[in-house]
């Protein structure tokens, strides 16, 4: 698939790049996309929900009533789950929600997500650029020039660029990531991918193995 390279003014540079068919033109696999997104979402969970069991409640351990003859249920101290303010039975405890996913599965998922974006013509290739200072207005102007303003933008840079990152940080619909950190969830969550030329080389090097 051939795509024209634009500059940050939205003008064609006269150059074109070929999107690697092995990455942007495969048969998408929806199941591996589901698995990769599920893993990403699971990894975001803190897993620190906690409730107190009866042994952790601060209260007297004296048995409140006799075992038999009281006319009600048998329970022990005031920390019993049967009583208000008592411990909780089988409540949540801190846990790790993350799980392992094979490298080839994750790669196939990312290729599938990128293929979907290519099929939707939702990929814009722009020549490498930088900003002299962090300015949100400049980033907004670039988005307008590329005709992607108003959409969820995922800008893929070859490496960390502090000025570009800070310029986009205040924009709710824009996100900047390194090419090496592109994942299935972020690709699918964006309406359009804006990828620099060098970023394409990095993606090729990572996924075309």
PDB file of C-alpha atoms in Angstrom:
ATOM      1  CA  UNK A   1       0.000   0.000   0.000  1.00  0.00           C
ATOM      2  CA  UNK A   2       1.470   3.310  -1.117  1.00  0.00           C
ATOM      3  CA  UNK A   3       0.929   6.447   0.958  1.00  0.00           C
ATOM      4  CA  UNK A   4       1.988  10.028   0.249  1.00  0.00           C
ATOM      5  CA  UNK A   5       4.306  11.701   2.744  1.00  0.00           C
ATOM      6  CA  UNK A   6       3.044  15.061   4.011  1.00  0.00           C
ATOM      7  CA  UNK A   7       4.828  17.851   5.834  1.00  0.00           C
ATOM      8  CA  UNK A   8       3.454  19.505   8.982  1.00  0.00           C
ATOM      9  CA  UNK A   9       1.747  22.114   6.791  1.00  0.00           C
ATOM     10  CA  UNK A  10      -0.351  19.361   5.238  1.00  0.00           C
ATOM     11  CA  UNK A  11       1.361  19.679   1.858  1.00  0.00           C
ATOM     12  CA  UNK A  12       2.608  16.711  -0.144  1.00  0.00           C
ATOM     13  CA  UNK A  13       6.388  16.419  -0.193  1.00  0.00           C
ATOM     14  CA  UNK A  14       6.398  14.507  -3.483  1.00  0.00           C
ATOM     15  CA  UNK A  15       7.646  11.386  -1.734  1.00  0.00           C
ATOM     16  CA  UNK A  16       5.696   8.203  -1.167  1.00  0.00           C
ATOM     17  CA  UNK A  17       6.261   5.277   1.168  1.00  0.00           C
ATOM     18  CA  UNK A  18       5.116   1.698   0.892  1.00  0.00           C
ATOM     19  CA  UNK A  19       3.395   0.340   3.966  1.00  0.00           C
ATOM     20  CA  UNK A  20       4.777  -3.128   4.555  1.00  0.00           C
ATOM     21  CA  UNK A  21       2.140  -5.677   3.497  1.00  0.00           C
ATOM     22  CA  UNK A  22       3.426  -8.063   6.160  1.00  0.00           C
ATOM     23  CA  UNK A  23       2.348  -5.539   8.804  1.00  0.00           C
ATOM     24  CA  UNK A  24      -0.357  -3.350   7.269  1.00  0.00           C
ATOM     25  CA  UNK A  25      -1.884  -5.836   4.831  1.00  0.00           C
ATOM     26  CA  UNK A  26      -2.439  -9.126   6.630  1.00  0.00           C
ATOM     27  CA  UNK A  27      -5.659 -11.024   7.322  1.00  0.00           C
ATOM     28  CA  UNK A  28      -6.752  -9.533  10.672  1.00  0.00           C
ATOM     29  CA  UNK A  29      -7.297 -11.913  13.563  1.00  0.00           C
ATOM     30  CA  UNK A  30     -10.009 -10.601  15.886  1.00  0.00           C
ATOM     31  CA  UNK A  31      -9.406 -13.154  18.627  1.00  0.00           C
ATOM     32  CA  UNK A  32      -5.766 -12.216  19.215  1.00  0.00           C
ATOM     33  CA  UNK A  33      -6.823  -8.544  19.211  1.00  0.00           C
ATOM     34  CA  UNK A  34      -9.277  -9.396  21.991  1.00  0.00           C
ATOM     35  CA  UNK A  35      -6.570 -11.204  23.977  1.00  0.00           C
ATOM     36  CA  UNK A  36      -4.043  -8.375  23.636  1.00  0.00           C
ATOM     37  CA  UNK A  37      -6.555  -5.676  24.601  1.00  0.00           C
ATOM     38  CA  UNK A  38      -7.720  -7.815  27.526  1.00  0.00           C
ATOM     39  CA  UNK A  39      -4.132  -8.151  28.745  1.00  0.00           C
ATOM     40  CA  UNK A  40      -3.496  -4.407  28.387  1.00  0.00           C
ATOM     41  CA  UNK A  41      -6.644  -3.548  30.355  1.00  0.00           C
ATOM     42  CA  UNK A  42      -5.839  -6.151  33.011  1.00  0.00           C
ATOM     43  CA  UNK A  43      -2.353  -4.700  33.443  1.00  0.00           C
ATOM     44  CA  UNK A  44      -3.884  -1.276  34.169  1.00  0.00           C
ATOM     45  CA  UNK A  45      -5.832  -2.607  37.149  1.00  0.00           C
ATOM     46  CA  UNK A  46      -4.309  -1.783  40.528  1.00  0.00           C
ATOM     47  CA  UNK A  47      -5.866  -4.800  42.213  1.00  0.00           C
ATOM     48  CA  UNK A  48      -5.691  -3.155  45.639  1.00  0.00           C
ATOM     49  CA  UNK A  49      -9.365  -3.489  46.672  1.00  0.00           C
ATOM     50  CA  UNK A  50      -9.522  -4.804  50.227  1.00  0.00           C
ATOM     51  CA  UNK A  51     -12.199  -5.516  52.816  1.00  0.00           C
ATOM     52  CA  UNK A  52     -11.676  -6.676  56.398  1.00  0.00           C
ATOM     53  CA  UNK A  53     -12.446 -10.179  57.513  1.00  0.00           C
ATOM     54  CA  UNK A  54     -13.731 -10.872  61.024  1.00  0.00           C
ATOM     55  CA  UNK A  55     -10.215 -11.481  62.351  1.00  0.00           C
ATOM     56  CA  UNK A  56      -9.156  -8.003  61.219  1.00  0.00           C
ATOM     57  CA  UNK A  57     -12.039  -6.063  62.777  1.00  0.00           C
ATOM     58  CA  UNK A  58     -11.241  -4.066  65.898  1.00  0.00           C
ATOM     59  CA  UNK A  59     -13.715  -5.317  68.511  1.00  0.00           C
ATOM     60  CA  UNK A  60     -14.170  -7.527  71.521  1.00  0.00           C
ATOM     61  CA  UNK A  61     -13.739 -11.257  71.097  1.00  0.00           C
ATOM     62  CA  UNK A  62     -16.219 -12.027  73.885  1.00  0.00           C
ATOM     63  CA  UNK A  63     -18.999 -14.412  72.883  1.00  0.00           C
ATOM     64  CA  UNK A  64     -22.184 -12.353  72.987  1.00  0.00           C
ATOM     65  CA  UNK A  65     -24.698 -15.038  73.933  1.00  0.00           C
ATOM     66  CA  UNK A  66     -24.960 -18.643  74.864  1.00  0.00           C
ATOM     67  CA  UNK A  67     -24.725 -21.359  72.204  1.00  0.00           C
ATOM     68  CA  UNK A  68     -28.230 -22.737  72.667  1.00  0.00           C
ATOM     69  CA  UNK A  69     -31.545 -21.523  73.900  1.00  0.00           C
ATOM     70  CA  UNK A  70     -31.270 -17.929  72.724  1.00  0.00           C
ATOM     71  CA  UNK A  71     -33.960 -18.328  70.110  1.00  0.00           C
ATOM     72  CA  UNK A  72     -31.723 -17.075  67.298  1.00  0.00           C
ATOM     73  CA  UNK A  73     -28.738 -17.941  65.158  1.00  0.00           C
ATOM     74  CA  UNK A  74     -25.503 -18.989  66.777  1.00  0.00           C
ATOM     75  CA  UNK A  75     -22.729 -16.466  66.445  1.00  0.00           C
ATOM     76  CA  UNK A  76     -19.662 -15.625  68.429  1.00  0.00           C
ATOM     77  CA  UNK A  77     -18.204 -12.179  68.992  1.00  0.00           C
ATOM     78  CA  UNK A  78     -19.310  -8.763  67.770  1.00  0.00           C
ATOM     79  CA  UNK A  79     -17.019  -9.068  64.729  1.00  0.00           C
ATOM     80  CA  UNK A  80     -19.237 -11.762  63.231  1.00  0.00           C
ATOM     81  CA  UNK A  81     -20.296 -11.188  59.590  1.00  0.00           C
ATOM     82  CA  UNK A  82     -23.878 -11.730  60.775  1.00  0.00           C
ATOM     83  CA  UNK A  83     -23.817  -8.435  62.667  1.00  0.00           C
ATOM     84  CA  UNK A  84     -23.638  -4.873  61.422  1.00  0.00           C
ATOM     85  CA  UNK A  85     -20.058  -3.654  61.507  1.00  0.00           C
ATOM     86  CA  UNK A  86     -18.708  -7.162  61.445  1.00  0.00           C
ATOM     87  CA  UNK A  87     -16.227  -8.639  58.989  1.00  0.00           C
ATOM     88  CA  UNK A  88     -17.051  -9.433  55.393  1.00  0.00           C
ATOM     89  CA  UNK A  89     -17.201 -12.993  54.113  1.00  0.00           C
ATOM     90  CA  UNK A  90     -15.108 -13.722  51.006  1.00  0.00           C
ATOM     91  CA  UNK A  91     -14.427 -10.030  50.386  1.00  0.00           C
ATOM     92  CA  UNK A  92     -11.894  -8.679  47.863  1.00  0.00           C
ATOM     93  CA  UNK A  93      -8.199  -8.968  48.687  1.00  0.00           C
ATOM     94  CA  UNK A  94      -5.207  -7.387  46.888  1.00  0.00           C
ATOM     95  CA  UNK A  95      -4.263  -9.382  43.795  1.00  0.00           C
ATOM     96  CA  UNK A  96      -2.385  -9.132  40.522  1.00  0.00           C
ATOM     97  CA  UNK A  97      -4.681  -9.218  37.470  1.00  0.00           C
ATOM     98  CA  UNK A  98      -1.892  -9.398  34.871  1.00  0.00           C
ATOM     99  CA  UNK A  99      -1.395 -12.514  32.783  1.00  0.00           C
ATOM    100  CA  UNK A 100       1.130 -13.749  30.240  1.00  0.00           C
ATOM    101  CA  UNK A 101       0.622 -13.539  26.500  1.00  0.00           C
ATOM    102  CA  UNK A 102       3.002 -15.048  23.968  1.00  0.00           C
ATOM    103  CA  UNK A 103       5.141 -12.627  21.978  1.00  0.00           C
ATOM    104  CA  UNK A 104       3.910 -13.914  18.607  1.00  0.00           C
ATOM    105  CA  UNK A 105       0.286 -13.476  19.690  1.00  0.00           C
ATOM    106  CA  UNK A 106       0.957  -9.866  20.677  1.00  0.00           C
ATOM    107  CA  UNK A 107       2.741  -9.181  17.393  1.00  0.00           C
ATOM    108  CA  UNK A 108      -0.110 -10.652  15.369  1.00  0.00           C
ATOM    109  CA  UNK A 109      -2.583  -8.536  17.334  1.00  0.00           C
ATOM    110  CA  UNK A 110      -0.660  -5.330  16.594  1.00  0.00           C
ATOM    111  CA  UNK A 111      -0.356  -6.209  12.926  1.00  0.00           C
ATOM    112  CA  UNK A 112      -4.090  -6.899  12.803  1.00  0.00           C
ATOM    113  CA  UNK A 113      -4.885  -3.537  14.432  1.00  0.00           C
ATOM    114  CA  UNK A 114      -2.574  -1.674  12.032  1.00  0.00           C
ATOM    115  CA  UNK A 115      -4.134  -3.522   9.098  1.00  0.00           C
ATOM    116  CA  UNK A 116      -7.600  -2.381  10.159  1.00  0.00           C
ATOM    117  CA  UNK A 117      -6.396   1.233  10.233  1.00  0.00           C
ATOM    118  CA  UNK A 118      -4.835   0.844   6.784  1.00  0.00           C
ATOM    119  CA  UNK A 119      -8.086  -0.602   5.431  1.00  0.00           C
ATOM    120  CA  UNK A 120      -9.974   2.379   6.867  1.00  0.00           C
ATOM    121  CA  UNK A 121      -7.488   4.835   5.270  1.00  0.00           C
ATOM    122  CA  UNK A 122      -6.890   6.128   8.785  1.00  0.00           C
ATOM    123  CA  UNK A 123      -3.098   6.355   8.493  1.00  0.00           C
ATOM    124  CA  UNK A 124      -1.321   9.643   7.757  1.00  0.00           C
ATOM    125  CA  UNK A 125       2.427   9.574   7.116  1.00  0.00           C
ATOM    126  CA  UNK A 126       4.240  12.795   7.906  1.00  0.00           C
ATOM    127  CA  UNK A 127       7.889  13.696   7.495  1.00  0.00           C
ATOM    128  CA  UNK A 128       9.995  13.768  10.653  1.00  0.00           C
ATOM    129  CA  UNK A 129       9.580  16.967  12.633  1.00  0.00           C
ATOM    130  CA  UNK A 130      10.179  18.542  16.009  1.00  0.00           C
ATOM    131  CA  UNK A 131       8.998  21.613  17.882  1.00  0.00           C
ATOM    132  CA  UNK A 132      11.330  24.273  19.234  1.00  0.00           C
ATOM    133  CA  UNK A 133       9.230  24.705  22.371  1.00  0.00           C
ATOM    134  CA  UNK A 134       6.182  23.094  23.961  1.00  0.00           C
ATOM    135  CA  UNK A 135       3.202  24.912  22.427  1.00  0.00           C
ATOM    136  CA  UNK A 136      -0.243  23.370  22.291  1.00  0.00           C
ATOM    137  CA  UNK A 137      -1.354  25.883  19.655  1.00  0.00           C
ATOM    138  CA  UNK A 138       1.349  24.643  17.284  1.00  0.00           C
ATOM    139  CA  UNK A 139       0.207  21.047  17.729  1.00  0.00           C
ATOM    140  CA  UNK A 140      -3.405  22.071  17.093  1.00  0.00           C
ATOM    141  CA  UNK A 141      -2.289  23.907  13.943  1.00  0.00           C
ATOM    142  CA  UNK A 142      -0.464  20.797  12.693  1.00  0.00           C
ATOM    143  CA  UNK A 143      -3.587  18.696  13.292  1.00  0.00           C
ATOM    144  CA  UNK A 144      -5.663  21.188  11.303  1.00  0.00           C
ATOM    145  CA  UNK A 145      -3.129  21.204   8.468  1.00  0.00           C
ATOM    146  CA  UNK A 146      -3.266  17.403   8.321  1.00  0.00           C
ATOM    147  CA  UNK A 147      -7.094  17.555   8.473  1.00  0.00           C
ATOM    148  CA  UNK A 148      -7.264  15.324  11.519  1.00  0.00           C
ATOM    149  CA  UNK A 149      -8.451  17.923  14.043  1.00  0.00           C
ATOM    150  CA  UNK A 150     -11.524  16.865  15.986  1.00  0.00           C
ATOM    151  CA  UNK A 151     -10.512  13.215  15.786  1.00  0.00           C
ATOM    152  CA  UNK A 152      -8.741  10.988  18.276  1.00  0.00           C
ATOM    153  CA  UNK A 153      -5.121  11.248  17.159  1.00  0.00           C
ATOM    154  CA  UNK A 154      -2.309   8.835  17.933  1.00  0.00           C
ATOM    155  CA  UNK A 155       0.971  10.469  16.910  1.00  0.00           C
ATOM    156  CA  UNK A 156       3.754   7.913  16.593  1.00  0.00           C
ATOM    157  CA  UNK A 157       7.273   9.314  17.023  1.00  0.00           C
ATOM    158  CA  UNK A 158      10.516   7.348  16.539  1.00  0.00           C
ATOM    159  CA  UNK A 159      11.791   8.330  19.976  1.00  0.00           C
ATOM    160  CA  UNK A 160      10.841  10.485  22.963  1.00  0.00           C
ATOM    161  CA  UNK A 161      10.348  14.119  21.984  1.00  0.00           C
ATOM    162  CA  UNK A 162       9.610  16.177  25.082  1.00  0.00           C
ATOM    163  CA  UNK A 163       8.383  19.297  23.273  1.00  0.00           C
ATOM    164  CA  UNK A 164       5.937  17.388  21.076  1.00  0.00           C
ATOM    165  CA  UNK A 165       4.714  15.336  24.044  1.00  0.00           C
ATOM    166  CA  UNK A 166       4.119  18.418  26.209  1.00  0.00           C
ATOM    167  CA  UNK A 167       2.388  20.202  23.330  1.00  0.00           C
ATOM    168  CA  UNK A 168      -0.183  17.412  23.031  1.00  0.00           C
ATOM    169  CA  UNK A 169      -0.568  16.590  26.719  1.00  0.00           C
ATOM    170  CA  UNK A 170      -3.398  19.057  27.354  1.00  0.00           C
ATOM    171  CA  UNK A 171      -5.433  17.858  24.371  1.00  0.00           C
ATOM    172  CA  UNK A 172      -8.055  15.292  25.306  1.00  0.00           C
ATOM    173  CA  UNK A 173      -8.142  13.707  21.850  1.00  0.00           C
ATOM    174  CA  UNK A 174      -4.404  13.555  21.165  1.00  0.00           C
ATOM    175  CA  UNK A 175      -1.763  11.144  22.383  1.00  0.00           C
ATOM    176  CA  UNK A 176       1.934  10.854  21.539  1.00  0.00           C
ATOM    177  CA  UNK A 177       3.750   7.509  21.792  1.00  0.00           C
ATOM    178  CA  UNK A 178       7.085   6.080  20.765  1.00  0.00           C
ATOM    179  CA  UNK A 179       7.025   3.641  17.862  1.00  0.00           C
ATOM    180  CA  UNK A 180       8.452   0.929  20.118  1.00  0.00           C
ATOM    181  CA  UNK A 181       5.529   1.404  22.548  1.00  0.00           C
ATOM    182  CA  UNK A 182       2.677   1.164  20.045  1.00  0.00           C
ATOM    183  CA  UNK A 183       0.146  -1.360  21.289  1.00  0.00           C
ATOM    184  CA  UNK A 184      -3.119  -2.804  20.022  1.00  0.00           C
ATOM    185  CA  UNK A 185      -5.364  -0.903  22.430  1.00  0.00           C
ATOM    186  CA  UNK A 186      -3.959   2.532  21.572  1.00  0.00           C
ATOM    187  CA  UNK A 187      -4.124   1.846  17.835  1.00  0.00           C
ATOM    188  CA  UNK A 188      -7.754   0.748  17.956  1.00  0.00           C
ATOM    189  CA  UNK A 189      -8.739   3.522  20.372  1.00  0.00           C
ATOM    190  CA  UNK A 190      -7.545   6.207  17.948  1.00  0.00           C
ATOM    191  CA  UNK A 191      -9.547   7.472  14.985  1.00  0.00           C
ATOM    192  CA  UNK A 192      -6.422   8.200  12.963  1.00  0.00           C
ATOM    193  CA  UNK A 193      -2.729   7.302  13.197  1.00  0.00           C
ATOM    194  CA  UNK A 194      -0.198  10.002  12.354  1.00  0.00           C
ATOM    195  CA  UNK A 195       3.109   8.226  11.806  1.00  0.00           C
ATOM    196  CA  UNK A 196       6.455   9.831  11.033  1.00  0.00           C
ATOM    197  CA  UNK A 197       8.746   8.309   8.407  1.00  0.00           C
ATOM    198  CA  UNK A 198      11.361   7.092  10.891  1.00  0.00           C
ATOM    199  CA  UNK A 199       8.629   5.587  13.052  1.00  0.00           C
ATOM    200  CA  UNK A 200       7.622   3.351  10.136  1.00  0.00           C
ATOM    201  CA  UNK A 201      11.192   2.021  10.043  1.00  0.00           C
ATOM    202  CA  UNK A 202      11.083   1.304  13.787  1.00  0.00           C
ATOM    203  CA  UNK A 203       7.721  -0.479  13.482  1.00  0.00           C
ATOM    204  CA  UNK A 204       9.062  -2.538  10.571  1.00  0.00           C
ATOM    205  CA  UNK A 205      12.091  -3.533  12.625  1.00  0.00           C
ATOM    206  CA  UNK A 206       9.978  -4.625  15.590  1.00  0.00           C
ATOM    207  CA  UNK A 207       7.038  -6.381  13.913  1.00  0.00           C
ATOM    208  CA  UNK A 208       8.631  -7.720  10.738  1.00  0.00           C
ATOM    209  CA  UNK A 209      10.490 -10.586  12.404  1.00  0.00           C
TER     210      UNK A 209
END
